[in-house]
Short mmCIF file of C-alpha atoms and ligand atoms in Angstrom, two decimals:
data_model
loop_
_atom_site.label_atom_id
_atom_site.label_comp_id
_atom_site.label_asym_id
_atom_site.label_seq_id
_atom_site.Cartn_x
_atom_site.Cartn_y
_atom_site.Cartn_z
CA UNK H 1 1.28 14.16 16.52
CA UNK H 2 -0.99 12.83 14.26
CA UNK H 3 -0.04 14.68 11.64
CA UNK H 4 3.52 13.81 11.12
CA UNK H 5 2.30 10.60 11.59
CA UNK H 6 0.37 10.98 8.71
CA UNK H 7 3.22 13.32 6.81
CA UNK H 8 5.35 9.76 7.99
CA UNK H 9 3.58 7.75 6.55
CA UNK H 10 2.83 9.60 3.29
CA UNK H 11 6.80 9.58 2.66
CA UNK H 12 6.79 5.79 3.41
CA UNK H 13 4.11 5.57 0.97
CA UNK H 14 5.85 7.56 -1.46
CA UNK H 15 9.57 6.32 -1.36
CA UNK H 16 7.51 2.75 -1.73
CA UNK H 17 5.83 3.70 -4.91
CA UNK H 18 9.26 5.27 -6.36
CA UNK H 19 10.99 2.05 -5.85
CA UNK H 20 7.86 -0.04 -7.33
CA UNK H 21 7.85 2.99 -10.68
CA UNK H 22 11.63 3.13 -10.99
CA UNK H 23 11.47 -1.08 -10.67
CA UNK H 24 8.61 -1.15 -13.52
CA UNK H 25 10.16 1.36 -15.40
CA UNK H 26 13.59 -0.52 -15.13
CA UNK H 27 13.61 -3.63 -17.95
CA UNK H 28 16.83 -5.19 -16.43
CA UNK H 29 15.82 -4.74 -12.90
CA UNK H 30 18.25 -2.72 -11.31
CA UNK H 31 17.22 -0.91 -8.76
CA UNK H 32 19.15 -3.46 -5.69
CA UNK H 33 17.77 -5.88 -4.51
CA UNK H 34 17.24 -4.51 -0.67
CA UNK H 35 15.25 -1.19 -2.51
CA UNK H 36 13.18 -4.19 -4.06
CA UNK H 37 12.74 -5.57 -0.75
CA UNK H 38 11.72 -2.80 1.33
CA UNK H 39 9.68 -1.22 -1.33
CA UNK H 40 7.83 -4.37 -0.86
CA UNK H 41 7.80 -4.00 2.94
CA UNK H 42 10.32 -5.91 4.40
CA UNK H 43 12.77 -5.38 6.79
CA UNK H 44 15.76 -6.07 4.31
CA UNK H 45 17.77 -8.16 1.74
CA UNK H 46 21.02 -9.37 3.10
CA UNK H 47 23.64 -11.29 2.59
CA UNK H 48 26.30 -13.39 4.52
CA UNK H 49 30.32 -12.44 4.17
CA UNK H 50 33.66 -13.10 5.23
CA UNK H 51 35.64 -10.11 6.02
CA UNK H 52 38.55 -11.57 4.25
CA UNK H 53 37.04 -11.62 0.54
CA UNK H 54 36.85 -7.47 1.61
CA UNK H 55 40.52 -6.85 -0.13
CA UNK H 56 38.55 -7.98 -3.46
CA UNK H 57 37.71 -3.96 -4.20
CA UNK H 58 34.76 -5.23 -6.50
CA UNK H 59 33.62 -7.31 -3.84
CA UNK H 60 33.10 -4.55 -1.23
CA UNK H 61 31.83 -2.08 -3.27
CA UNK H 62 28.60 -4.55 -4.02
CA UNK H 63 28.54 -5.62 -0.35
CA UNK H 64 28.75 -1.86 0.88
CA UNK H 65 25.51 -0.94 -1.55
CA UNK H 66 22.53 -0.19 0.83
CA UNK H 67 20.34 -0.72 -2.51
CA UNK H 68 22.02 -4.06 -3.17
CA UNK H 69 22.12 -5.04 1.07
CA UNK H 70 20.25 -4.42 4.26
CA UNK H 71 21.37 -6.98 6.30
CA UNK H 72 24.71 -8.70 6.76
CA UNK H 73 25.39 -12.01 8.44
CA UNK H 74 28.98 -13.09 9.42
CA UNK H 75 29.66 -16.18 7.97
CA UNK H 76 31.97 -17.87 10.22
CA UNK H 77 33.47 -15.56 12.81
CA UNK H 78 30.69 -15.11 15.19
CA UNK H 79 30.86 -19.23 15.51
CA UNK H 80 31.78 -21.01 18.94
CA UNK H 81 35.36 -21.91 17.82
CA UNK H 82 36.44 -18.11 16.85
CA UNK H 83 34.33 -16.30 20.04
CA UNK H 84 35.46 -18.88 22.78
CA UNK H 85 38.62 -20.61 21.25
CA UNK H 86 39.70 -21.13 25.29
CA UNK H 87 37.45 -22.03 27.89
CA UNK H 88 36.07 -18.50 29.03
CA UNK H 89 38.97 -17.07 27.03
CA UNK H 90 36.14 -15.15 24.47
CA UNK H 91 37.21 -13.03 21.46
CA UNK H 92 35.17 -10.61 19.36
CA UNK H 93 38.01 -9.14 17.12
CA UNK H 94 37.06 -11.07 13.88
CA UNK H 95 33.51 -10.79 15.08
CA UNK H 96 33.70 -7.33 15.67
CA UNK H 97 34.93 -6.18 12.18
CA UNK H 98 31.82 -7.83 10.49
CA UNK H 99 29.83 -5.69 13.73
CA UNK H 100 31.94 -2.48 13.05
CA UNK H 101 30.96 -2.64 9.02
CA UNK H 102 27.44 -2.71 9.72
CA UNK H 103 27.43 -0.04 12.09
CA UNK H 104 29.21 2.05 9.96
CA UNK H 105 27.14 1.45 7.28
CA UNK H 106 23.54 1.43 8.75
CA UNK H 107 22.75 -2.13 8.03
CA UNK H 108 20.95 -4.75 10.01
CA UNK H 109 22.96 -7.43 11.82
CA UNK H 110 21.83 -11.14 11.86
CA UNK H 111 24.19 -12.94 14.74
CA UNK H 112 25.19 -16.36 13.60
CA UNK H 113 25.14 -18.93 16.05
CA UNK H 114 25.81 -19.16 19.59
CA UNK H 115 24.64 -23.33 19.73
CA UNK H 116 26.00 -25.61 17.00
CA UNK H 117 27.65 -28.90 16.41
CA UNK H 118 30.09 -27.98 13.97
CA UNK H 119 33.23 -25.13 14.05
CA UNK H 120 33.12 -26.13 17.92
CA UNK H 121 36.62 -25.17 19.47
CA UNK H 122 38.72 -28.57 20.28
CA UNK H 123 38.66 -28.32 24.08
CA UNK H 124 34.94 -28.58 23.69
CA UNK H 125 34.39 -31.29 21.02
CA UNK H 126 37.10 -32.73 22.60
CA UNK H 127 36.13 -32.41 26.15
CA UNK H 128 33.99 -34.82 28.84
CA UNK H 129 31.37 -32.67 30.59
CA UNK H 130 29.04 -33.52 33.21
CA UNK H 131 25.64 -32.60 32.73
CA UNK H 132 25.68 -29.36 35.04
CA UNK H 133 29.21 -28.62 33.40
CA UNK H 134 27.68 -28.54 29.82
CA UNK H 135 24.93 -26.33 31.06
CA UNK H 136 26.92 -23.99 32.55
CA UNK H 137 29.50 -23.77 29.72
CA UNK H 138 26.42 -23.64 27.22
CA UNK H 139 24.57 -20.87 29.05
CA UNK H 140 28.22 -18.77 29.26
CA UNK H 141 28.91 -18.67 25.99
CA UNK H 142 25.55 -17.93 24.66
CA UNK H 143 24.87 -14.88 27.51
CA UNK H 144 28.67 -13.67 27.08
CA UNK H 145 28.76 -13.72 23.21
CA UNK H 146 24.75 -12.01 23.22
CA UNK H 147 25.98 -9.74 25.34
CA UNK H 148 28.89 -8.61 23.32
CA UNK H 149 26.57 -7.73 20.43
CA UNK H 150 23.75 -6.34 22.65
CA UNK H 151 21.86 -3.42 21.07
CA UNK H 152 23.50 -4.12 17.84
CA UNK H 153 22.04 -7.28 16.41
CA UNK H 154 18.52 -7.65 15.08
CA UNK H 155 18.08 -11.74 15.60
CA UNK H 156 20.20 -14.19 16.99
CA UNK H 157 20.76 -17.78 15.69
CA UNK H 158 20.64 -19.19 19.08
CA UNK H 159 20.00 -22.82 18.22
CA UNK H 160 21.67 -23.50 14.89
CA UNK H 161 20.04 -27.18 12.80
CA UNK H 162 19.05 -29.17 16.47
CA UNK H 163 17.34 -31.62 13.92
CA UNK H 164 17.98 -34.98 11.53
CA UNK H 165 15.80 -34.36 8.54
CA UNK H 166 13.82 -37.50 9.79
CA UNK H 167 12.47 -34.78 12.52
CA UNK H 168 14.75 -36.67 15.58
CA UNK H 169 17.51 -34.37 17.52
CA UNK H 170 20.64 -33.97 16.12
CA UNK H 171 23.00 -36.79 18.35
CA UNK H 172 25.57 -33.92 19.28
CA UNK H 173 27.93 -33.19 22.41
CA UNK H 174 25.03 -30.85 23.52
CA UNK H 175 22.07 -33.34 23.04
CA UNK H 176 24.16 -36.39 24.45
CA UNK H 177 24.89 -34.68 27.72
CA UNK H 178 21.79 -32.48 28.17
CA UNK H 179 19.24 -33.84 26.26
CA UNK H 180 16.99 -31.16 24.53
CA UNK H 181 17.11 -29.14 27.83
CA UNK H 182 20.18 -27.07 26.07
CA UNK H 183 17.53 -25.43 23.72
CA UNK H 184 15.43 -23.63 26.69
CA UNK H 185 19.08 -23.15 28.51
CA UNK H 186 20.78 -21.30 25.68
CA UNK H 187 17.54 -19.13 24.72
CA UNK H 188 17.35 -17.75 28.02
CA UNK H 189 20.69 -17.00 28.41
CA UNK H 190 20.27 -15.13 25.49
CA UNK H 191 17.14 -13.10 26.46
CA UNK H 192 19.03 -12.31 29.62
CA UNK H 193 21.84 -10.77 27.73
CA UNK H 194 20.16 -8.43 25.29
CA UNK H 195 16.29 -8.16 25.73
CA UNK H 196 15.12 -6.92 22.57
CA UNK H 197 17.14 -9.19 19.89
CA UNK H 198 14.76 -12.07 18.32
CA UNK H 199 15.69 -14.67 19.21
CA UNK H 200 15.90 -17.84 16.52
CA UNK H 201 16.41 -21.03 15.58
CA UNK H 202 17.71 -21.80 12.08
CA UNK H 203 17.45 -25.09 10.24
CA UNK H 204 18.00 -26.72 7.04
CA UNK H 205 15.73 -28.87 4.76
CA UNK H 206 13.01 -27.09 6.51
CA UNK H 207 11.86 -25.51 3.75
CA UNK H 208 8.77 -27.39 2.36
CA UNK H 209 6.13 -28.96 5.27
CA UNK H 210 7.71 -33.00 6.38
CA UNK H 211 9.12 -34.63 9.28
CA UNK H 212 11.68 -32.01 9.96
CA UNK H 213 9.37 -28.73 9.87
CA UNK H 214 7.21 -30.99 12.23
CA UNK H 215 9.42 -31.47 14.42
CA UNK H 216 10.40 -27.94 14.76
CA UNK H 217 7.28 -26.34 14.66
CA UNK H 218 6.65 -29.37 17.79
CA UNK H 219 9.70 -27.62 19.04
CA UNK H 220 8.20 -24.10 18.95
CA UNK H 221 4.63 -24.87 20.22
CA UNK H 222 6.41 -26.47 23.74
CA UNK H 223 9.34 -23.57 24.08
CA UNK H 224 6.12 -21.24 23.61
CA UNK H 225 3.68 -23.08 26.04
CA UNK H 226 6.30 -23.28 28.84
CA UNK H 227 7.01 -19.66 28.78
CA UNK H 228 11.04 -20.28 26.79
CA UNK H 229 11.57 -16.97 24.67
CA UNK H 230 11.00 -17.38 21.10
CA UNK H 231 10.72 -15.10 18.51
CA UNK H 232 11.65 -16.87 14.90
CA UNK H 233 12.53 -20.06 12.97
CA UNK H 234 15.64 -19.33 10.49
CA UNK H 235 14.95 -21.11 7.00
CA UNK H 236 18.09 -21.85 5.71
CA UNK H 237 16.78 -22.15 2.15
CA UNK H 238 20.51 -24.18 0.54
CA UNK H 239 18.02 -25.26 -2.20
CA UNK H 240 18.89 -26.88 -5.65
CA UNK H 241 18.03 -25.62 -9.16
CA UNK H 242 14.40 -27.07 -9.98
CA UNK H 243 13.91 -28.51 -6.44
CA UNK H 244 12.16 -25.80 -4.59
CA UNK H 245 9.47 -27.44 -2.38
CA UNK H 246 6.30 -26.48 -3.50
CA UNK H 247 5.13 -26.25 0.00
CA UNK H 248 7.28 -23.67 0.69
CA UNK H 249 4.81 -20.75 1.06
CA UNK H 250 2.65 -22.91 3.20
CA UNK H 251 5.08 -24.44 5.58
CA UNK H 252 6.17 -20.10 6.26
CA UNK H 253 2.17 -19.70 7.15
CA UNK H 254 2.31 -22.70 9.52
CA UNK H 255 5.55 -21.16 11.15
CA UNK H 256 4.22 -17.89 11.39
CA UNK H 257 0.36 -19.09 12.91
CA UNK H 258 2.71 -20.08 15.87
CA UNK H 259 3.07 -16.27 16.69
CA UNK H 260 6.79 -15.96 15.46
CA UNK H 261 8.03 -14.61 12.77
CA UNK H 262 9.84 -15.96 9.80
CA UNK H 263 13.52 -15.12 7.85
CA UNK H 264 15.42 -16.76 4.62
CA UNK H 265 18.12 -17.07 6.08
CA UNK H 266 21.03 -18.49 4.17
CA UNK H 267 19.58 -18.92 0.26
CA UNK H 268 21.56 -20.10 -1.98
CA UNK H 269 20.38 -22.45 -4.82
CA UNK H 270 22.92 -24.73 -6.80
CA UNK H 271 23.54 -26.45 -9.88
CA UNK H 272 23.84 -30.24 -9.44
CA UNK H 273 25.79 -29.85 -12.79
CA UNK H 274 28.28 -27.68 -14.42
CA UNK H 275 28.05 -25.44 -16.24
CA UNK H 276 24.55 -24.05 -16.21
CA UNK H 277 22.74 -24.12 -19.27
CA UNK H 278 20.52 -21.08 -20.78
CA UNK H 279 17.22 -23.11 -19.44
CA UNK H 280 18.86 -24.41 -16.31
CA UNK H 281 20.15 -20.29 -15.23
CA UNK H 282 16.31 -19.74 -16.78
CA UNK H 283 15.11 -22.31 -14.42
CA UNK H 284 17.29 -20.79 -11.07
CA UNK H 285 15.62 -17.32 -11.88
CA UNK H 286 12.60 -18.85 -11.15
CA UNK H 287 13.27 -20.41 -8.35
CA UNK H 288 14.54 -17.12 -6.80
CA UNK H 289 11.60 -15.61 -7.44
CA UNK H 290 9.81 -18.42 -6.02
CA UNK H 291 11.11 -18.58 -2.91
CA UNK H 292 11.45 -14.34 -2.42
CA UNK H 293 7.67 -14.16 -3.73
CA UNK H 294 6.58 -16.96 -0.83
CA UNK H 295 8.57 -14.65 1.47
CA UNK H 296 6.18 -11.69 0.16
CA UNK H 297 3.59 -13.37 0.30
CA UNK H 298 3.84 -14.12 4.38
CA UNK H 299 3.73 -11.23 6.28
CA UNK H 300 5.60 -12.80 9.49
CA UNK H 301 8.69 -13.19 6.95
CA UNK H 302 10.90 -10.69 7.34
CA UNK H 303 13.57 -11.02 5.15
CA UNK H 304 15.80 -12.70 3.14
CA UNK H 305 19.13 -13.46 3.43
CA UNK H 306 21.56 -14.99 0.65
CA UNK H 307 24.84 -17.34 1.77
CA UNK H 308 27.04 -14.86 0.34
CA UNK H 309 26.04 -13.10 -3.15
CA UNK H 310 28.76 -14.12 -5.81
CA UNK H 311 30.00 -17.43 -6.52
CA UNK H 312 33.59 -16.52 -6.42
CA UNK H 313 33.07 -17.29 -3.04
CA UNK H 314 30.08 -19.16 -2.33
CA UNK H 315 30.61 -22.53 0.10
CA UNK H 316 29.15 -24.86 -2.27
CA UNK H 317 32.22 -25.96 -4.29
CA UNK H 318 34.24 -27.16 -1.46
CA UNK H 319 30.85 -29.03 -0.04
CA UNK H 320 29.75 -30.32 -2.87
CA UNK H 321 32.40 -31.20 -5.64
CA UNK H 322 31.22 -30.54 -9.08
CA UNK H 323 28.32 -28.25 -8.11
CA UNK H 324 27.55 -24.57 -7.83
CA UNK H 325 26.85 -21.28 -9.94
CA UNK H 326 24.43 -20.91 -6.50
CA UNK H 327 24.30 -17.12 -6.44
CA UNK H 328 23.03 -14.43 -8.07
CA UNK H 329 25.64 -12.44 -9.03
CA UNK H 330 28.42 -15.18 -11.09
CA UNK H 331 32.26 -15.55 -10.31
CA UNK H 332 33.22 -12.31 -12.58
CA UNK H 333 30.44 -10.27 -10.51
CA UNK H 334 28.17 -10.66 -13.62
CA UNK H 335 24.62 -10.34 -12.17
CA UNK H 336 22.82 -13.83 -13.72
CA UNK H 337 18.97 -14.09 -14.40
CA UNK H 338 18.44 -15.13 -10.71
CA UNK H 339 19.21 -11.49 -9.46
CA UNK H 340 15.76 -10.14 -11.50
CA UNK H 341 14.30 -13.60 -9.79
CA UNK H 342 14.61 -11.91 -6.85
CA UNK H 343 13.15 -8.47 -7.46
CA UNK H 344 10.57 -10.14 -9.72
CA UNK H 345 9.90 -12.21 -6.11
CA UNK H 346 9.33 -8.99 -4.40
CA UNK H 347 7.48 -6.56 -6.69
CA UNK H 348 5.66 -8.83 -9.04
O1 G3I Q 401 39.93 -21.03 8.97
C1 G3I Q 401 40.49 -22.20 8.31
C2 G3I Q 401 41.81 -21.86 7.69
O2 G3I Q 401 42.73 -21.52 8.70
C3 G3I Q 401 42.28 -23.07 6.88
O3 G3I Q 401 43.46 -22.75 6.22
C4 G3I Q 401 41.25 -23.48 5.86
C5 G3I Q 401 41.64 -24.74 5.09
O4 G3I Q 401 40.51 -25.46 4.67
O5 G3I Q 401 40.03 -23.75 6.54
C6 G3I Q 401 39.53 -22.63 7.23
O6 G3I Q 401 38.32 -23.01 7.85
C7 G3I Q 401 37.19 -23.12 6.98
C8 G3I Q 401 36.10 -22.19 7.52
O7 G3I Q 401 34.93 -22.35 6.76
C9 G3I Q 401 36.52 -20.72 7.50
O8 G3I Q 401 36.73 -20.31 6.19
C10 G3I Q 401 36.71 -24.57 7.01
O9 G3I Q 401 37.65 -25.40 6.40
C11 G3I Q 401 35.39 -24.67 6.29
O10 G3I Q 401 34.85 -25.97 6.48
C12 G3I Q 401 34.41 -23.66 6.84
O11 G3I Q 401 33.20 -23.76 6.10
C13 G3I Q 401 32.11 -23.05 6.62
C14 G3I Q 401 30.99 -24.02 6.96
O12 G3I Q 401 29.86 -23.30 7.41
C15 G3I Q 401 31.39 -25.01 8.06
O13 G3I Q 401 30.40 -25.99 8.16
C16 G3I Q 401 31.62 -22.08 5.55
O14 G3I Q 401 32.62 -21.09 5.31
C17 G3I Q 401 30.34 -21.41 6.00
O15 G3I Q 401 29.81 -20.65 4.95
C18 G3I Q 401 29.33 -22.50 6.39
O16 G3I Q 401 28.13 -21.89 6.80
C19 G3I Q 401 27.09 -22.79 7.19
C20 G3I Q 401 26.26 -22.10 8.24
O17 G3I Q 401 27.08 -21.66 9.30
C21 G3I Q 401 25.16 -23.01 8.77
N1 G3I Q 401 24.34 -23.52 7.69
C22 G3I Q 401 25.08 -24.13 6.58
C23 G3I Q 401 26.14 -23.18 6.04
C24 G3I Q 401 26.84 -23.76 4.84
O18 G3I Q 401 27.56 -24.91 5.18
#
């Protein structure tokens, strides 16, 4: 036994230092970005995706490339208003191609969400609920929808951005009529319905240390001391070019010294103006590598996860007029400086 343990971990060892000597050796880094990452000894580099941008042949050939992607997220379709359009009326086609593409392929599964304010179907947003009534409804979908995915997803955004960035709750339908007792609620239901997912909750503007990490790491320390599963904080990371907190690293170790572990979960980092310049694409390298090499530098983080990979189809745009160029690979799948960011953030 101990032997092929050792034989085990003398082929992890030496896959690891391939990666690192074909990475050195490599002057336009590219050996994929999810080789950089486990070489580097973590779980995976993903990426979210819509299974609609899949027709776009150059498109799914990147997605599909276990050296450029460990991990997929769905986008959209795993959301309240596709998985529960009806009141108990639950549907997992669009949710199950995204599931059925990472089977096939051998990649990691992130679920996103089962609790959010926004993409709620209209019978809920548009509904009056008793308090009970909420808590049933809330505690259905999240055990139904978990259970769908059991034994397929590593970690579930349970709770999906609960917070203001001033650190208060998020006024929603769910906070209105249940106050923050939804939180404990919907990560139960959760742990009931597949045991060994991690179970998260994923923010925004929770990057560097302030009112809103507070709040949530407040959050954490009181789901932990009354015995409510927890097993990660989800750091969205939508960042802008030159504005990564310097914190960053810091505010991970706090997380993490709370005995859960840490993800990027939904990077992306934007140009306030168009186009980019030579400094400002310069400047967005760095900052990838910045925020991968804090990642690194934690060992409770466990991976990283971009909001899509190419900005052909990145969400910025249509959120914020006149700003984008946010991902590493450009519209014309031309990898930009920020893709070497990110094995530079890994391997050094
Ligand atoms: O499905 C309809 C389609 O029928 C309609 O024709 C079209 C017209 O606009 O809209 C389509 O819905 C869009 C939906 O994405 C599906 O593509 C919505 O308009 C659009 O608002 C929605 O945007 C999504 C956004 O969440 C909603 O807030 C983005 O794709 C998605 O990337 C984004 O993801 C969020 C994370 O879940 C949470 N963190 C922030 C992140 C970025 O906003």
């Amino acid at each position: 036994m101990v032997f092929f343990l050792g034989i085990l971990a003398l082929g992890v060892f030496l896959v690891a230092t391939a990666a690192r000597a074909a990475l050195e050796q490599s002057s336009d880094f590219q050996v994929g970005l999810n080789v950089a990452a486990q070489a580097a000894q973590k779980l995976y580099f993903g990426t979210a995706t819509n299974a609609d941008q899949w027709t776009d042949k150059t498109y799914f050939d990147i997605l599909k490339d276990d050296s450029e992607f460990g991990q997929i997220t769905a986008a959209n379709v795993m959301k309240w208003f596709d998985t529960e359009p009806e009141p108990s009326v639950f549907n997992f086609t669009d949710g199950d191609v995204i599931a059925d593409f990472v089977k096939a392929t051998g990649k990691r599964l992130r679920g996103h969400n089962c609790v959010w304010y926004n993409q709620l179907p209209d019978w809920l947003s548009n509904g009056t609920f008793t308090a009970p009534e909420l808590a049933f409804i809330v505690e259905r979908h999240c055990f139904t929808l978990v259970s769908h995915y059991r034994g397929q997803v590593y970690s579930w955004d349970v709770i999906n951005e609960p917070f203001n960035d001033d650190g208060t709750y998020r006024v929603d339908i769910f906070f209105n009529t249940l106050n923050t007792s939804y939180i404990p609620l919907a990560l139960k239901a959760a742990r009931r319905a597949d045991p060994h997912t991690k179970l998260y909750i994923n923010d925004y503007n929770i990057e560097g240390i302030g009112a809103k990490a507070t709040a949530l790491k407040e959050l954490v320390r009181s789901l932990k001391a009354s015995g409510v599963p927890i097993d990660g904080v989800g750091i969205q990371s939508h960042l802008t070019v030159g504005g990564v907190p310097a914190t960053l690293q810091q505010n991970m170790a706090e997380f993490t010294a709370l005995g859960i572990e840490v993800a990027i979960t939904e990077l992306d980092i934007r140009f306030t103006a168009l186009p980019p310049t030579a400094a400002g694409l310069a400047q967005q390298k760095a900052d990838y590598a910045t925020v991968v090499a804090a990642c690194n530098a934690v060992p409770g983080c466990v991976g990283v996860t971009v909001w899509d990979f190419t900005d052909k189809y990145s969400w910025v745009p249509s959120t914020f007029p006149g700003q984008g160029a946010a991902c590493p690979w450009d519209e014309n799948y031309v990898k930009k400086p920020a893709y070497a960011g990110i094995t530079e953030g890994f391997l050094g």
